[in-house]
Structures are given as structure tokens and as C-alpha cells.
Short mmCIF file of C-alpha atoms and ligand atoms in Angstrom, two decimals:
data_model
loop_
_atom_site.label_atom_id
_atom_site.label_comp_id
_atom_site.label_asym_id
_atom_site.label_seq_id
_atom_site.Cartn_x
_atom_site.Cartn_y
_atom_site.Cartn_z
CA MET A 81 45.63 40.17 101.40
CA GLU A 82 42.37 38.30 101.30
CA GLN A 83 40.49 39.03 104.50
CA ILE A 84 37.20 39.00 106.36
CA LEU A 85 36.29 41.90 108.64
CA ILE A 86 34.45 41.32 111.88
CA LEU A 87 32.59 44.39 113.05
CA ASP A 88 32.38 44.32 116.82
CA PHE A 89 29.12 45.38 118.45
CA GLY A 90 30.27 44.38 121.91
CA GLY A 91 29.71 40.64 121.69
CA GLN A 92 31.53 38.42 124.13
CA TYR A 93 32.26 35.82 121.46
CA LYS A 94 34.00 38.04 118.92
CA GLN A 95 37.34 36.33 119.51
CA LEU A 96 35.74 32.98 118.90
CA ILE A 97 34.32 34.15 115.60
CA ALA A 98 37.81 35.23 114.57
CA ARG A 99 39.27 31.90 115.72
CA ARG A 100 36.75 29.88 113.73
CA ILE A 101 37.39 31.91 110.59
CA ARG A 102 41.14 31.57 110.94
CA GLU A 103 40.61 27.83 111.28
CA CYS A 104 39.25 27.96 107.75
CA ASN A 105 42.67 29.32 106.73
CA VAL A 106 41.16 32.72 106.12
CA TYR A 107 42.67 35.85 107.60
CA CYS A 108 40.28 38.07 109.55
CA GLU A 109 40.42 41.07 111.81
CA ILE A 110 38.09 42.53 114.40
CA LEU A 111 37.26 46.22 114.07
CA PRO A 112 35.01 48.32 116.32
CA TYR A 113 31.56 49.19 114.97
CA THR A 114 32.69 52.82 114.95
CA THR A 115 34.92 52.09 111.94
CA SER A 116 33.72 54.21 109.04
CA LEU A 117 32.17 52.80 105.90
CA GLU A 118 34.94 54.43 103.85
CA THR A 119 37.58 52.61 105.86
CA ILE A 120 35.81 49.33 105.31
CA ARG A 121 35.42 49.96 101.62
CA ALA A 122 39.11 50.81 101.35
CA LEU A 123 40.10 47.57 103.05
CA GLN A 124 38.26 45.61 100.36
CA PRO A 125 37.31 42.68 102.57
CA LYS A 126 35.94 39.55 100.94
CA GLY A 127 33.21 39.44 103.57
CA ILE A 128 31.92 41.13 106.69
CA VAL A 129 30.63 39.58 109.91
CA LEU A 130 28.56 41.58 112.37
CA THR A 131 28.98 40.28 115.92
CA GLY A 132 26.49 39.89 118.71
CA GLY A 133 26.20 42.47 121.44
CA PRO A 134 24.48 43.08 124.76
CA ASP A 135 22.11 45.85 123.61
CA SER A 136 18.72 46.02 122.00
CA VAL A 137 18.65 47.39 118.44
CA ASN A 138 15.49 49.33 119.29
CA GLU A 139 17.17 51.51 121.92
CA PRO A 140 18.23 54.84 120.39
CA GLN A 141 21.64 54.72 122.10
CA SER A 142 22.48 51.23 120.87
CA PRO A 143 25.34 50.69 118.44
CA SER A 144 24.22 50.88 114.84
CA TYR A 145 25.77 51.18 111.41
CA ASP A 146 25.43 52.90 108.07
CA ALA A 147 22.98 50.82 106.02
CA GLY A 148 25.27 51.48 103.05
CA LEU A 149 27.26 48.53 104.40
CA PHE A 150 24.73 46.23 102.76
CA SER A 151 25.13 47.85 99.36
CA LEU A 152 28.89 47.43 98.99
CA GLY A 153 28.39 44.22 97.08
CA ILE A 154 30.33 42.43 99.84
CA PRO A 155 28.70 39.42 101.55
CA VAL A 156 27.56 40.10 105.14
CA LEU A 157 26.79 37.65 107.90
CA GLY A 158 24.99 39.09 110.91
CA ILE A 159 25.16 37.06 114.12
CA CYS A 160 22.69 37.60 116.99
CA TYR A 161 22.67 41.38 117.53
CA GLY A 162 24.26 41.62 114.09
CA ALA A 163 21.32 39.68 112.65
CA GLN A 164 18.80 41.94 114.35
CA LEU A 165 20.65 45.01 113.18
CA THR A 166 20.59 43.68 109.63
CA ALA A 167 16.83 43.21 109.90
CA LYS A 168 16.23 46.64 111.37
CA LEU A 169 18.51 48.61 109.03
CA LEU A 170 16.98 47.00 105.96
CA GLY A 171 13.38 47.63 106.95
CA GLY A 172 12.42 44.52 108.90
CA ALA A 173 11.11 44.50 112.46
CA VAL A 174 12.72 43.42 115.72
CA VAL A 175 10.61 42.98 118.85
CA PRO A 176 11.14 41.75 122.44
CA ALA A 177 10.88 37.98 122.33
CA GLY A 178 8.62 37.72 125.35
CA VAL A 179 10.56 34.69 126.50
CA SER A 180 14.33 35.02 126.36
CA GLU A 181 16.07 32.09 124.77
CA TYR A 182 19.37 30.99 126.32
CA GLY A 183 21.32 27.85 125.70
CA HIS A 184 20.51 24.87 123.49
CA SER A 185 17.67 24.97 121.01
CA ASP A 186 16.68 22.53 118.33
CA LEU A 187 17.27 24.16 114.99
CA PHE A 188 15.17 23.38 111.92
CA VAL A 189 16.66 24.33 108.56
CA ASP A 190 13.80 25.33 106.26
CA VAL A 191 15.81 25.97 103.09
CA PRO A 192 18.30 23.13 102.77
CA ASP A 193 19.85 24.49 99.59
CA SER A 194 20.74 27.77 101.26
CA ALA A 195 24.40 28.45 100.54
CA LEU A 196 24.97 28.83 104.27
CA PHE A 197 23.36 25.55 105.30
CA SER A 198 24.34 23.26 102.48
CA GLY A 199 25.74 20.11 104.09
CA VAL A 200 24.01 20.85 107.40
CA PRO A 201 21.32 18.36 108.54
CA SER A 202 17.80 19.77 108.40
CA GLU A 203 17.43 19.13 112.13
CA THR A 204 20.36 20.08 114.31
CA SER A 205 20.89 22.20 117.38
CA CYS A 206 22.21 25.65 118.07
CA TRP A 207 23.22 27.92 120.93
CA MET A 208 20.93 30.86 121.55
CA SER A 209 21.34 33.91 123.74
CA HIS A 210 18.81 36.64 123.04
CA THR A 211 15.86 38.60 124.39
CA ASP A 212 14.80 40.33 121.16
CA ARG A 213 13.84 38.50 118.00
CA ILE A 214 13.31 39.31 114.36
CA GLU A 215 9.57 39.52 113.75
CA ARG A 216 9.48 40.58 110.11
CA VAL A 217 12.30 40.03 107.64
CA PRO A 218 13.25 42.86 105.26
CA ASP A 219 12.11 42.84 101.64
CA GLY A 220 14.07 40.40 99.55
CA PHE A 221 14.85 38.13 102.51
CA LEU A 222 13.55 34.67 103.15
CA ILE A 223 13.47 32.76 106.41
CA THR A 224 15.91 29.87 106.24
CA ALA A 225 15.72 28.33 109.72
CA HIS A 226 13.63 28.44 112.90
CA THR A 227 13.58 27.07 116.44
CA GLY A 228 10.62 26.40 118.73
CA ASN A 229 10.85 29.85 120.28
CA CYS A 230 12.32 31.76 117.40
CA PRO A 231 10.49 31.88 114.07
CA VAL A 232 13.43 33.64 112.37
CA ALA A 233 16.53 31.78 113.52
CA ALA A 234 18.14 32.54 110.15
CA MET A 235 17.31 34.64 107.12
CA GLU A 236 19.02 35.52 103.88
CA ASP A 237 18.87 37.48 100.69
CA PRO A 238 20.97 35.26 98.43
CA ASP A 239 20.92 37.76 95.53
CA ARG A 240 22.60 40.42 97.63
CA ARG A 241 24.59 37.77 99.55
CA LEU A 242 23.27 38.98 102.89
CA TYR A 243 22.92 36.38 105.65
CA ALA A 244 21.87 36.50 109.27
CA VAL A 245 21.61 33.99 112.10
CA GLN A 246 20.03 34.60 115.48
CA PHE A 247 22.10 31.83 117.11
CA HIS A 248 25.85 31.67 117.70
CA PRO A 249 27.61 29.54 115.08
CA GLU A 250 31.00 30.32 116.63
CA VAL A 251 30.50 28.40 119.89
CA VAL A 252 31.08 24.66 120.15
CA HIS A 253 27.51 24.22 121.41
CA THR A 254 26.34 24.85 117.86
CA PRO A 255 27.69 21.60 116.45
CA GLU A 256 27.29 22.61 112.79
CA GLY A 257 28.39 26.19 113.42
CA ALA A 258 31.92 25.70 112.13
CA VAL A 259 30.49 24.26 108.91
CA MET A 260 28.26 27.30 108.48
CA LEU A 261 31.11 29.75 109.05
CA ARG A 262 33.26 27.80 106.64
CA ARG A 263 30.45 27.90 104.06
CA PHE A 264 30.23 31.66 104.54
CA VAL A 265 33.90 32.52 104.20
CA ARG A 266 34.94 29.91 101.64
CA GLU A 267 31.87 29.49 99.42
CA ILE A 268 29.81 32.64 99.84
CA CYS A 269 32.71 35.10 100.16
CA GLY A 270 34.93 33.03 97.91
CA CYS A 271 38.05 33.12 100.10
CA SER A 272 40.68 30.73 98.84
CA GLY A 273 41.91 29.62 102.26
CA SER A 274 45.52 30.56 101.76
CA TRP A 275 46.25 31.73 105.32
CA HIS A 276 48.92 29.24 106.40
CA MET A 277 51.61 29.79 108.96
CA SER A 278 54.45 28.81 106.64
CA ALA A 279 53.36 31.50 104.22
CA PHE A 280 52.84 33.93 107.07
CA ALA A 281 56.38 33.35 108.35
CA GLN A 282 57.89 33.94 104.92
CA GLU A 283 55.85 37.08 104.28
CA GLN A 284 56.58 38.43 107.72
CA ILE A 285 60.31 37.85 107.35
CA GLU A 286 60.26 39.83 104.10
CA ALA A 287 58.15 42.58 105.65
CA LEU A 288 60.45 42.84 108.67
CA ARG A 289 63.53 43.12 106.44
CA LYS A 290 61.88 45.89 104.51
CA LYS A 291 60.70 47.79 107.58
CA ILE A 292 63.87 47.44 109.62
CA GLY A 293 66.50 47.76 106.90
CA PRO A 294 69.96 47.96 108.43
CA ALA A 295 68.61 49.12 111.82
CA ARG A 296 69.16 47.39 115.17
CA VAL A 297 66.34 45.87 117.18
CA LEU A 298 66.18 45.07 120.87
CA LEU A 299 63.94 42.32 122.23
CA GLY A 300 63.36 41.40 125.84
CA LEU A 301 63.41 37.62 125.78
CA SER A 302 61.73 35.78 128.62
CA GLY A 303 61.82 32.26 127.25
CA GLY A 304 58.03 32.32 127.03
CA VAL A 305 56.30 31.31 123.82
CA ASP A 306 55.56 34.78 122.46
CA SER A 307 58.92 36.41 122.97
CA SER A 308 60.72 33.26 121.78
CA VAL A 309 58.75 33.07 118.55
CA ALA A 310 59.23 36.80 118.00
CA ALA A 311 62.98 36.28 118.47
CA ALA A 312 63.03 33.37 116.03
CA LEU A 313 61.16 35.35 113.39
CA LEU A 314 63.33 38.44 113.79
CA SER A 315 66.46 36.37 113.76
CA ARG A 316 65.49 34.84 110.41
CA ALA A 317 64.75 38.33 109.10
CA ILE A 318 67.67 40.41 110.33
CA GLY A 319 70.20 38.08 111.99
CA LYS A 320 72.74 39.86 114.17
CA GLN A 321 70.92 43.17 113.98
CA LEU A 322 68.66 41.60 116.58
CA VAL A 323 69.79 41.81 120.18
CA CYS A 324 67.93 39.64 122.65
CA VAL A 325 68.34 40.48 126.29
CA PHE A 326 67.41 37.65 128.61
CA VAL A 327 67.34 38.65 132.25
CA ASP A 328 67.82 35.75 134.64
CA HIS A 329 66.23 37.08 137.79
CA GLY A 330 66.97 33.98 139.78
CA LEU A 331 63.29 33.11 139.94
CA LEU A 332 63.18 30.85 136.91
CA ARG A 333 62.35 27.18 136.97
CA LYS A 334 65.14 24.64 137.28
CA ASN A 335 67.52 24.75 134.29
CA GLU A 336 65.32 27.24 132.50
CA GLY A 337 68.05 29.81 131.95
CA ASP A 338 70.28 27.19 130.37
CA GLU A 339 67.46 25.93 128.20
CA VAL A 340 66.82 29.40 126.83
CA GLU A 341 70.53 29.84 126.22
CA SER A 342 70.79 26.50 124.45
CA VAL A 343 68.18 27.65 121.94
CA PHE A 344 69.20 31.27 121.42
CA GLY A 345 72.82 31.37 122.58
CA GLU A 346 76.07 30.79 120.65
CA ASN A 347 75.41 27.16 119.90
CA GLY A 348 71.70 27.42 119.23
CA GLY A 349 70.18 27.47 115.77
CA PHE A 350 69.50 31.18 115.56
CA ASP A 351 71.63 33.97 114.24
CA LEU A 352 71.29 36.87 116.67
CA GLN A 353 73.10 38.67 119.45
CA PHE A 354 72.15 36.97 122.73
CA VAL A 355 72.78 38.65 126.06
CA ARG A 356 72.09 36.65 129.20
CA VAL A 357 72.15 38.81 132.29
CA GLN A 358 72.87 36.96 135.50
CA ALA A 359 71.00 39.22 137.88
CA GLN A 360 70.07 36.68 140.54
CA GLU A 361 71.96 38.27 143.41
CA ARG A 362 70.55 41.66 142.71
CA PHE A 363 66.97 40.40 142.80
CA TYR A 364 67.54 38.38 145.97
CA ARG A 365 69.03 41.43 147.62
CA ALA A 366 66.09 43.62 146.63
CA LEU A 367 63.64 41.02 147.87
CA LYS A 368 65.33 40.41 151.20
CA GLY A 369 62.90 40.70 154.09
CA VAL A 370 59.91 41.47 151.85
CA THR A 371 56.87 39.32 152.52
CA ASP A 372 53.95 41.21 151.01
CA PRO A 373 53.04 39.65 147.64
CA GLU A 374 52.20 42.89 145.87
CA GLN A 375 55.38 44.43 147.14
CA LYS A 376 57.35 41.48 145.81
CA ARG A 377 55.72 41.79 142.39
CA LYS A 378 56.51 45.50 142.33
CA ILE A 379 60.13 45.02 143.30
CA ILE A 380 60.65 42.30 140.73
CA GLY A 381 59.05 44.46 138.05
CA GLU A 382 61.10 47.51 138.89
CA GLN A 383 64.37 45.62 139.11
CA PHE A 384 63.59 43.95 135.84
CA ILE A 385 63.14 47.21 134.01
CA ARG A 386 66.24 48.66 135.59
CA VAL A 387 68.40 45.70 134.60
CA PHE A 388 66.95 45.76 131.11
CA GLU A 389 67.67 49.46 130.73
CA GLU A 390 71.21 49.12 131.99
CA GLU A 391 71.89 46.36 129.49
CA ALA A 392 70.27 48.29 126.66
CA ASN A 393 72.41 51.31 127.46
CA LYS A 394 75.54 49.19 127.09
CA LEU A 395 74.52 48.17 123.59
CA GLY A 396 74.91 51.53 121.87
CA ALA A 397 72.31 52.87 119.50
CA ILE A 398 69.19 50.76 119.14
CA ASP A 399 66.51 51.77 116.69
CA TYR A 400 63.52 49.56 117.42
CA LEU A 401 62.10 47.80 120.42
CA ALA A 402 60.47 44.48 119.54
CA GLN A 403 57.65 42.97 121.54
CA GLY A 404 55.87 39.65 121.49
CA THR A 405 52.39 41.19 121.42
CA ILE A 406 49.84 38.74 120.06
CA TYR A 407 46.31 39.28 118.77
CA PRO A 408 44.44 38.57 122.02
CA ASP A 409 46.59 41.30 123.65
CA VAL A 410 45.52 43.66 120.89
CA ILE A 411 41.86 42.77 121.27
CA GLU A 412 41.93 42.98 125.04
CA SER A 413 43.44 46.42 125.05
CA GLY A 414 40.68 47.69 122.77
CA VAL A 415 40.71 47.02 119.08
CA GLY A 416 42.76 49.48 117.14
CA GLY A 417 44.29 51.04 120.24
CA ALA A 418 47.98 50.97 120.98
CA VAL A 419 49.22 48.04 122.98
CA ILE A 420 52.06 48.11 125.35
CA LYS A 421 52.94 44.67 126.50
CA SER A 422 55.65 44.59 129.07
CA HIS A 423 58.26 41.87 128.99
CA HIS A 424 57.11 39.35 131.51
CA ASN A 425 54.13 41.63 132.11
CA VAL A 426 55.91 42.82 135.17
CA GLY A 427 56.95 46.37 134.70
CA GLY A 428 56.01 48.27 131.62
CA LEU A 429 58.20 49.72 128.95
CA PRO A 430 61.68 50.87 129.80
CA LYS A 431 61.25 54.55 130.53
CA THR A 432 64.67 55.94 129.93
CA LEU A 433 65.17 54.36 126.53
CA SER A 434 63.93 55.90 123.36
CA PHE A 435 63.28 54.12 120.11
CA ARG A 436 62.33 55.04 116.61
CA GLY A 437 59.48 52.60 116.81
CA ILE A 438 58.06 49.34 118.03
CA VAL A 439 58.16 46.09 116.10
CA GLU A 440 55.43 43.55 116.85
CA PRO A 441 55.73 40.71 114.36
CA LEU A 442 53.08 38.50 116.03
CA ARG A 443 50.45 41.17 116.45
CA GLN A 444 48.03 39.46 114.08
CA LEU A 445 48.26 35.96 115.50
CA PHE A 446 46.35 33.85 117.97
CA LYS A 447 48.32 31.72 120.39
CA ASP A 448 48.02 28.49 118.45
CA GLU A 449 49.10 30.30 115.31
CA VAL A 450 52.11 31.67 117.19
CA ARG A 451 52.98 28.11 118.18
CA ALA A 452 52.66 26.93 114.59
CA VAL A 453 55.05 29.68 113.46
CA GLY A 454 57.47 28.70 116.22
CA LEU A 455 57.54 25.08 115.07
CA GLU A 456 57.84 26.23 111.47
CA LEU A 457 60.95 28.22 112.39
CA GLY A 458 62.54 25.33 114.20
CA LEU A 459 61.94 26.14 117.85
CA PRO A 460 61.86 23.04 120.04
CA ALA A 461 58.39 21.73 120.92
CA SER A 462 59.21 22.00 124.62
CA MET A 463 59.51 25.75 124.19
CA VAL A 464 56.56 26.15 121.84
CA TYR A 465 54.22 24.24 124.16
CA ARG A 466 55.71 25.61 127.33
CA GLN A 467 53.32 26.18 130.21
CA PRO A 468 52.44 29.74 131.08
CA PHE A 469 54.82 31.04 133.68
CA PRO A 470 54.21 34.27 135.54
CA GLY A 471 56.54 37.19 134.96
CA PRO A 472 57.58 37.40 138.62
CA GLY A 473 58.41 33.72 138.32
CA LEU A 474 58.98 31.70 141.43
CA GLY A 475 58.73 34.95 143.36
CA VAL A 476 54.97 34.41 143.42
CA ARG A 477 55.25 30.68 144.07
CA ILE A 478 57.07 31.23 147.32
CA VAL A 479 54.81 32.41 150.08
CA GLY A 480 56.50 34.98 152.30
CA GLU A 481 60.10 36.10 151.98
CA VAL A 482 62.05 34.94 148.94
CA THR A 483 65.44 33.47 149.78
CA PRO A 484 67.93 31.55 147.62
CA GLU A 485 67.28 28.52 149.82
CA LYS A 486 63.54 28.65 149.17
CA VAL A 487 64.15 29.15 145.47
CA ARG A 488 66.27 26.01 145.43
CA ILE A 489 63.57 24.02 147.23
CA VAL A 490 60.77 25.09 144.95
CA GLN A 491 62.89 24.59 141.82
CA GLU A 492 63.78 21.04 142.81
CA ALA A 493 60.28 20.10 143.91
CA ASP A 494 58.75 21.60 140.78
CA ALA A 495 61.18 19.75 138.50
CA ILE A 496 60.29 16.45 140.19
CA PHE A 497 56.57 17.11 139.93
CA ARG A 498 56.84 17.96 136.24
CA GLU A 499 58.98 14.89 135.57
CA GLU A 500 56.37 12.69 137.20
CA LEU A 501 53.57 14.36 135.25
CA THR A 502 55.41 13.59 132.04
CA ARG A 503 56.13 10.03 133.13
CA ALA A 504 52.44 9.50 133.92
CA GLY A 505 51.47 10.90 130.53
CA VAL A 506 49.32 13.71 131.94
CA ASP A 507 48.28 16.23 129.29
CA VAL A 508 49.38 19.52 130.80
CA GLY A 509 48.31 21.49 127.75
CA LYS A 510 45.00 22.58 129.22
CA GLY A 511 46.22 23.99 132.48
CA GLN A 512 48.99 24.92 134.78
CA PHE A 513 50.93 22.37 136.81
CA PHE A 514 53.65 23.31 139.28
CA ALA A 515 55.01 23.12 142.80
CA ALA A 516 54.93 26.06 145.17
CA LEU A 517 56.32 26.62 148.63
CA THR A 518 54.26 27.52 151.67
CA ASN A 519 55.81 29.58 154.38
CA MET A 520 54.90 26.93 156.91
CA GLN A 521 57.48 24.91 158.70
CA SER A 522 56.43 22.01 160.88
CA VAL A 523 57.85 19.18 162.84
CA GLY A 524 58.48 15.87 161.17
CA VAL A 525 60.58 12.84 161.64
CA MET A 526 63.06 11.50 159.10
CA GLY A 527 65.18 8.53 159.95
CA ASP A 528 65.59 8.83 163.68
CA ALA A 529 65.79 12.57 163.72
CA ARG A 530 63.19 15.22 164.24
CA THR A 531 62.97 17.74 161.45
CA TYR A 532 61.57 21.22 161.25
CA ALA A 533 61.07 21.84 157.57
CA TYR A 534 58.89 23.36 154.86
CA ALA A 535 55.67 22.15 153.27
CA VAL A 536 55.56 22.04 149.47
CA VAL A 537 52.24 22.42 147.67
CA LEU A 538 51.54 20.74 144.36
CA ARG A 539 49.18 22.80 142.25
CA ALA A 540 47.56 21.38 139.14
CA VAL A 541 44.64 23.13 137.51
CA ILE A 542 42.62 22.62 134.38
CA THR A 543 41.50 25.85 132.80
CA GLU A 544 40.22 27.22 129.51
CA ASP A 545 41.04 30.87 129.95
CA PHE A 546 42.89 31.18 133.28
CA MET A 547 39.95 33.22 134.61
CA THR A 548 38.42 30.17 136.23
CA ALA A 549 40.08 26.88 136.98
CA ARG A 550 39.53 23.63 138.81
CA ALA A 551 41.96 21.26 140.43
CA ALA A 552 43.01 18.41 138.13
CA ARG A 553 41.98 14.90 139.19
CA LEU A 554 45.48 13.53 139.15
CA PRO A 555 46.03 9.81 139.64
CA TYR A 556 46.74 9.04 143.28
CA GLU A 557 49.79 6.97 142.30
CA LEU A 558 51.32 9.98 140.60
CA LEU A 559 50.77 12.20 143.63
CA ASP A 560 52.18 9.52 145.88
CA THR A 561 55.32 9.10 143.78
CA ALA A 562 55.86 12.83 143.46
CA MET A 563 55.43 13.24 147.23
CA ASN A 564 57.91 10.47 147.97
CA ARG A 565 60.51 11.77 145.62
CA ILE A 566 60.19 15.34 146.86
CA ILE A 567 60.57 14.28 150.49
CA ASN A 568 63.55 12.08 149.68
CA GLU A 569 65.34 14.23 147.16
CA VAL A 570 64.71 17.81 148.24
CA LYS A 571 66.46 18.85 151.39
CA GLY A 572 64.38 21.08 153.65
CA VAL A 573 60.95 19.60 152.90
CA ASN A 574 59.03 17.27 155.20
CA ARG A 575 55.46 17.61 153.95
CA VAL A 576 53.77 17.71 150.57
CA PHE A 577 50.21 18.90 150.06
CA TYR A 578 47.97 18.77 147.02
CA ASP A 579 45.94 21.93 146.50
CA LEU A 580 42.34 20.98 145.76
CA THR A 581 40.84 24.45 145.54
CA SER A 582 39.32 25.86 142.39
CA LYS A 583 39.52 29.43 141.11
CA PRO A 584 37.49 31.17 142.38
CA PRO A 585 37.71 31.26 145.37
CA SER A 586 41.43 30.56 145.07
CA THR A 587 43.81 31.79 142.41
CA ILE A 588 46.07 29.61 140.34
CA GLU A 589 49.30 30.87 141.83
CA LEU A 590 49.79 30.48 145.54
CA GLU A 591 50.95 33.67 147.11
P1 XMP B 53 46.13 33.63 139.12
O1 XMP B 53 47.01 33.13 140.20
O2 XMP B 53 45.85 35.09 139.21
O3 XMP B 53 46.92 33.43 137.74
O4 XMP B 53 44.86 32.82 139.03
C1 XMP B 53 46.31 33.52 136.49
C2 XMP B 53 47.36 33.40 135.41
O5 XMP B 53 48.23 34.53 135.41
C3 XMP B 53 49.58 34.16 135.69
N1 XMP B 53 50.10 35.15 136.62
C4 XMP B 53 50.93 36.14 136.29
N2 XMP B 53 51.50 36.48 135.12
N3 XMP B 53 52.57 38.30 136.17
C5 XMP B 53 52.33 37.55 135.08
O6 XMP B 53 52.86 37.87 134.03
C6 XMP B 53 52.04 38.03 137.37
O7 XMP B 53 52.30 38.72 138.35
C7 XMP B 53 51.18 36.89 137.44
N4 XMP B 53 50.47 36.30 138.44
C8 XMP B 53 49.81 35.26 137.91
C9 XMP B 53 49.50 32.78 136.30
O8 XMP B 53 50.65 32.04 136.08
C10 XMP B 53 48.30 32.21 135.58
O9 XMP B 53 48.67 31.76 134.29
#
């Protein structure tokens, strides 16, 4: 398959580089800079990108590479550290910049007919982040762009198809960056742009059939996007040889269990063996009296694994365990290393079960690609665009002890809140929006009677990466309506709060 390799020198934007290249319908993979030249040669990539990195190329301990990389006849694009490394390895000079350059810089393209910059205005801007700079370009290279502080913002040797940019074309703050990356992969490397999710799905289905043969595969289905798309793909590949075990731990959102069953159960559109385990009582029992949040998480995780194992043991011989691992999971756990993604992220792999192997059909995909495959295979949009939901479910949205009564309250309140968000046309795609339950009861008055009831918290955050988040500025009318409905329709609630805190110092979930 046609592909671009991204050699990782520790840059924080490596995932973004991969995203941008995939957006050009070109497949790419990130490999650590320790990958040997022979391996790279054997992979026959159409092009190679060297990422940025936190080090200085002049330090002896800094990551480097075999200069033979530049003689493979394969186009190379060095970015930031990758650019400096290109300069250094080919005989140029890199020096401390004197003044570090961070953030926006005006970029002047000096060679407008450069294959990399064709179509880019001669004056544009770029995002810089560096303390060293290229002082002298290697023989054969010409300087193709500069900024006020950086005489060599880009250089190239078009004959050898070697390119380097000091700035970061992969970030949105370099407005023409996507154009440049597209020029590199499509024009300079000559990739055809045939990476489409419909083709991926078809190829993957064939590959799964070949790998699995007549064997049986077990998948822990949570109803989340990744495990659902994995189920859909496997179902198309091997039908009833796929067994999906869906554990209802009693901490799901309102109607969620039924929704999952309607898609994957008897009357859904997928051919597979669907097992829904009604384990609510068991989880409630295990959680009785437990108030410590970490303890709750642990109990839910352990119970989950135990239930899963018990079900698996009832199924007879199973050959493969399938997992909905996706590419960011692979990258996060160290490129090339083994990934073990637990169902729901709550427990880890079942310990007492043994399998011939693991099947991870989504391992190569980014989240939006996973969604595209899901739609392609006929999963409902509501499932494909489902909001992230923590593995321990409502267990971590109920502060203090989890009881069936509290679960009912938070399910009802959350359903109302989400209905009102939909009615108000709020785009929930960029965040997490839900109701949670405080452990606080207080006095209120309803009708002529005093009440002593719970306070519900509405939580709505906007976030890019779930590492930081800020409270959404929801319309007051929406909050007012949601509050009114929750008070009127959910028994046991007499106050509704809106959580205004950002993360940090708060977290997204409440407990
Ligand atoms: P916090 O509250 O830590 O949440 O800001 C960040 C993101 O992680 C999800 N989350 C979890 N996911 N198991 C999970 O699988 C957990 O125990 C858990 N706790 C939080 C949360 O929903 C948000 O998307």
C-alpha cells in the first residue's frame, strides 16, 4: 500500500502531521527514529517526514539518523528539528538562534516555483517554535523562504527531492501549511490519494476473513464508537463467528442498553452473536456502601472483568479476542509497542481467558476515520457521533454511594438535559455534556410541602483533547428550561446547579 512514513524525533505535533497527511487521502504511519534504515527501505514508502523534537541537533546525545536516509531516492520533508537534522547530516550548519522564535511569524517565500510552495502566496504566516536555526544550508540546497528572525525558514534540494521547513506546517496557525503538506505528499511524493474509508472497509473485511478463517472471535462491546465500529466490521467479515458480549452494569445512560441491543441484537442490521448480560444487581451489590471514587472505579472494573470472563467461559472455545484499539491508542502507548486497551478502559484484559491472538481491525485509524467507517457500514449516526462516556459510567457521575435510586435520578436528569441540548441546537461534538448527581440533600419547598432532596449538576464543557476544558456558555433559556423540567419530572431532586469550573482546576467528570 502507498504510504508515507513519519519518523518521530519526539515532536509534540507528530499526530497532527499524520492527521494532515491522512486528510490528503494518503496513508501514513509514525515510526520511532530508532527504526533502522533497512526497515524503512523494505517498507518502500513514497515519502518520509522527519518530525520536530525538543532537543538540539548539536548535542551528542540528541536523536539522529543514518544520513543514508537521504540517498534512498525517496523524497524527505524535515520539519523543525527534522529540518535542522537534515541540514546537519548533509553538511550544513545549525547554531543557537540567539533569540528563540515562538508563535506567529510572517513568512516570505523566496522561490515561488518551489514544488512545495507552488500555490502559496509569497507573503503568508507560519508557526515557529525553535531555539536553534540553520545557519548554512548543505551543498545542493537553496533557501526557499525566510522570516524576520530566521534566514532559513525553508530550504530544498529539488534534484534529490529533499525539503525542510523550520516552521510547523501541520498546525492550524500556519494557514498555508495544509497546502504545503498536500504538495509534498501528492505532487512531490506522487501519492495518488487513494486512502478512502470505503476502500479501507472492504480491504479490512477481506483481510479479517483471511486472518480469522473459520475461527471464533470474542469482542467486548460497550456501545462506544470504537467497539461498535469494530463489531460492525467484524460482523461484515465473519458473521456469526463473532460473539459480542455487552455487559449492562446498571450504570449506563437512560435507554442505552436497549439502544445498543437495537443495533446489534436479533433485529438489528448485523449478523453476529449478541450476548447482553444484565448484571445491574451484581454491580449495585458490590458498590453498596462504597463512597470513595477510586474504590468505586476499582470495583466496577473488577466486576466487569469477572462478568466478562464468566460469559466468555460459557461460550466454549474462542480463538481470538477483538479490541477496538485505534491509532491514537497505539501512538500513546509508544509507537510499535503492544497495546492493551481494556473494554471500557476499566479493568484490563481478562486474565483467566487465553486466546490464540488479538484482532484489532481499527488499529490504523484516527477517530474521525473510525466514524467514517462506522457510517459506511451502516451504523446509526447517533452511535457514530456518540459522546465519550467513561467506562465506569454513571458510577463516576454520582458523588458518594451509588444506589439504584441515585442511578434513576441521574439517568432521568441527564436524558432531559440532553433532550434540551438537542432542541436548542447546541453542537455537542466538541465537548462533553451531561448531568451528574451531588451527594448533597437540602431543604426545599414544592407545592405546600417541604422537601429534602438531591441537587443535580449540569456539566457542559468544550474541549479539544479532554486534557483541558472550559465550561460551555450555554444559553440561559436552555438552562432554565432544563432546570424546570428536571425539578418537575425527576422525583427526588429539588435543586439544579450549572457547573462553571474549567479543567484544570476541576475535572470533567464530577466525582
Ligand atoms: P476527567 O473527569 O478526568 O475526564 O477530566 C476526562 C475524560 O475521561 C473520561 N473518563 C473516564 N474514562 N474511565 C474511562 O474510561 C474512567 O474512569 C474515566 N474517568 C473519566 C471522561 O468522560 C472524559 O471524557
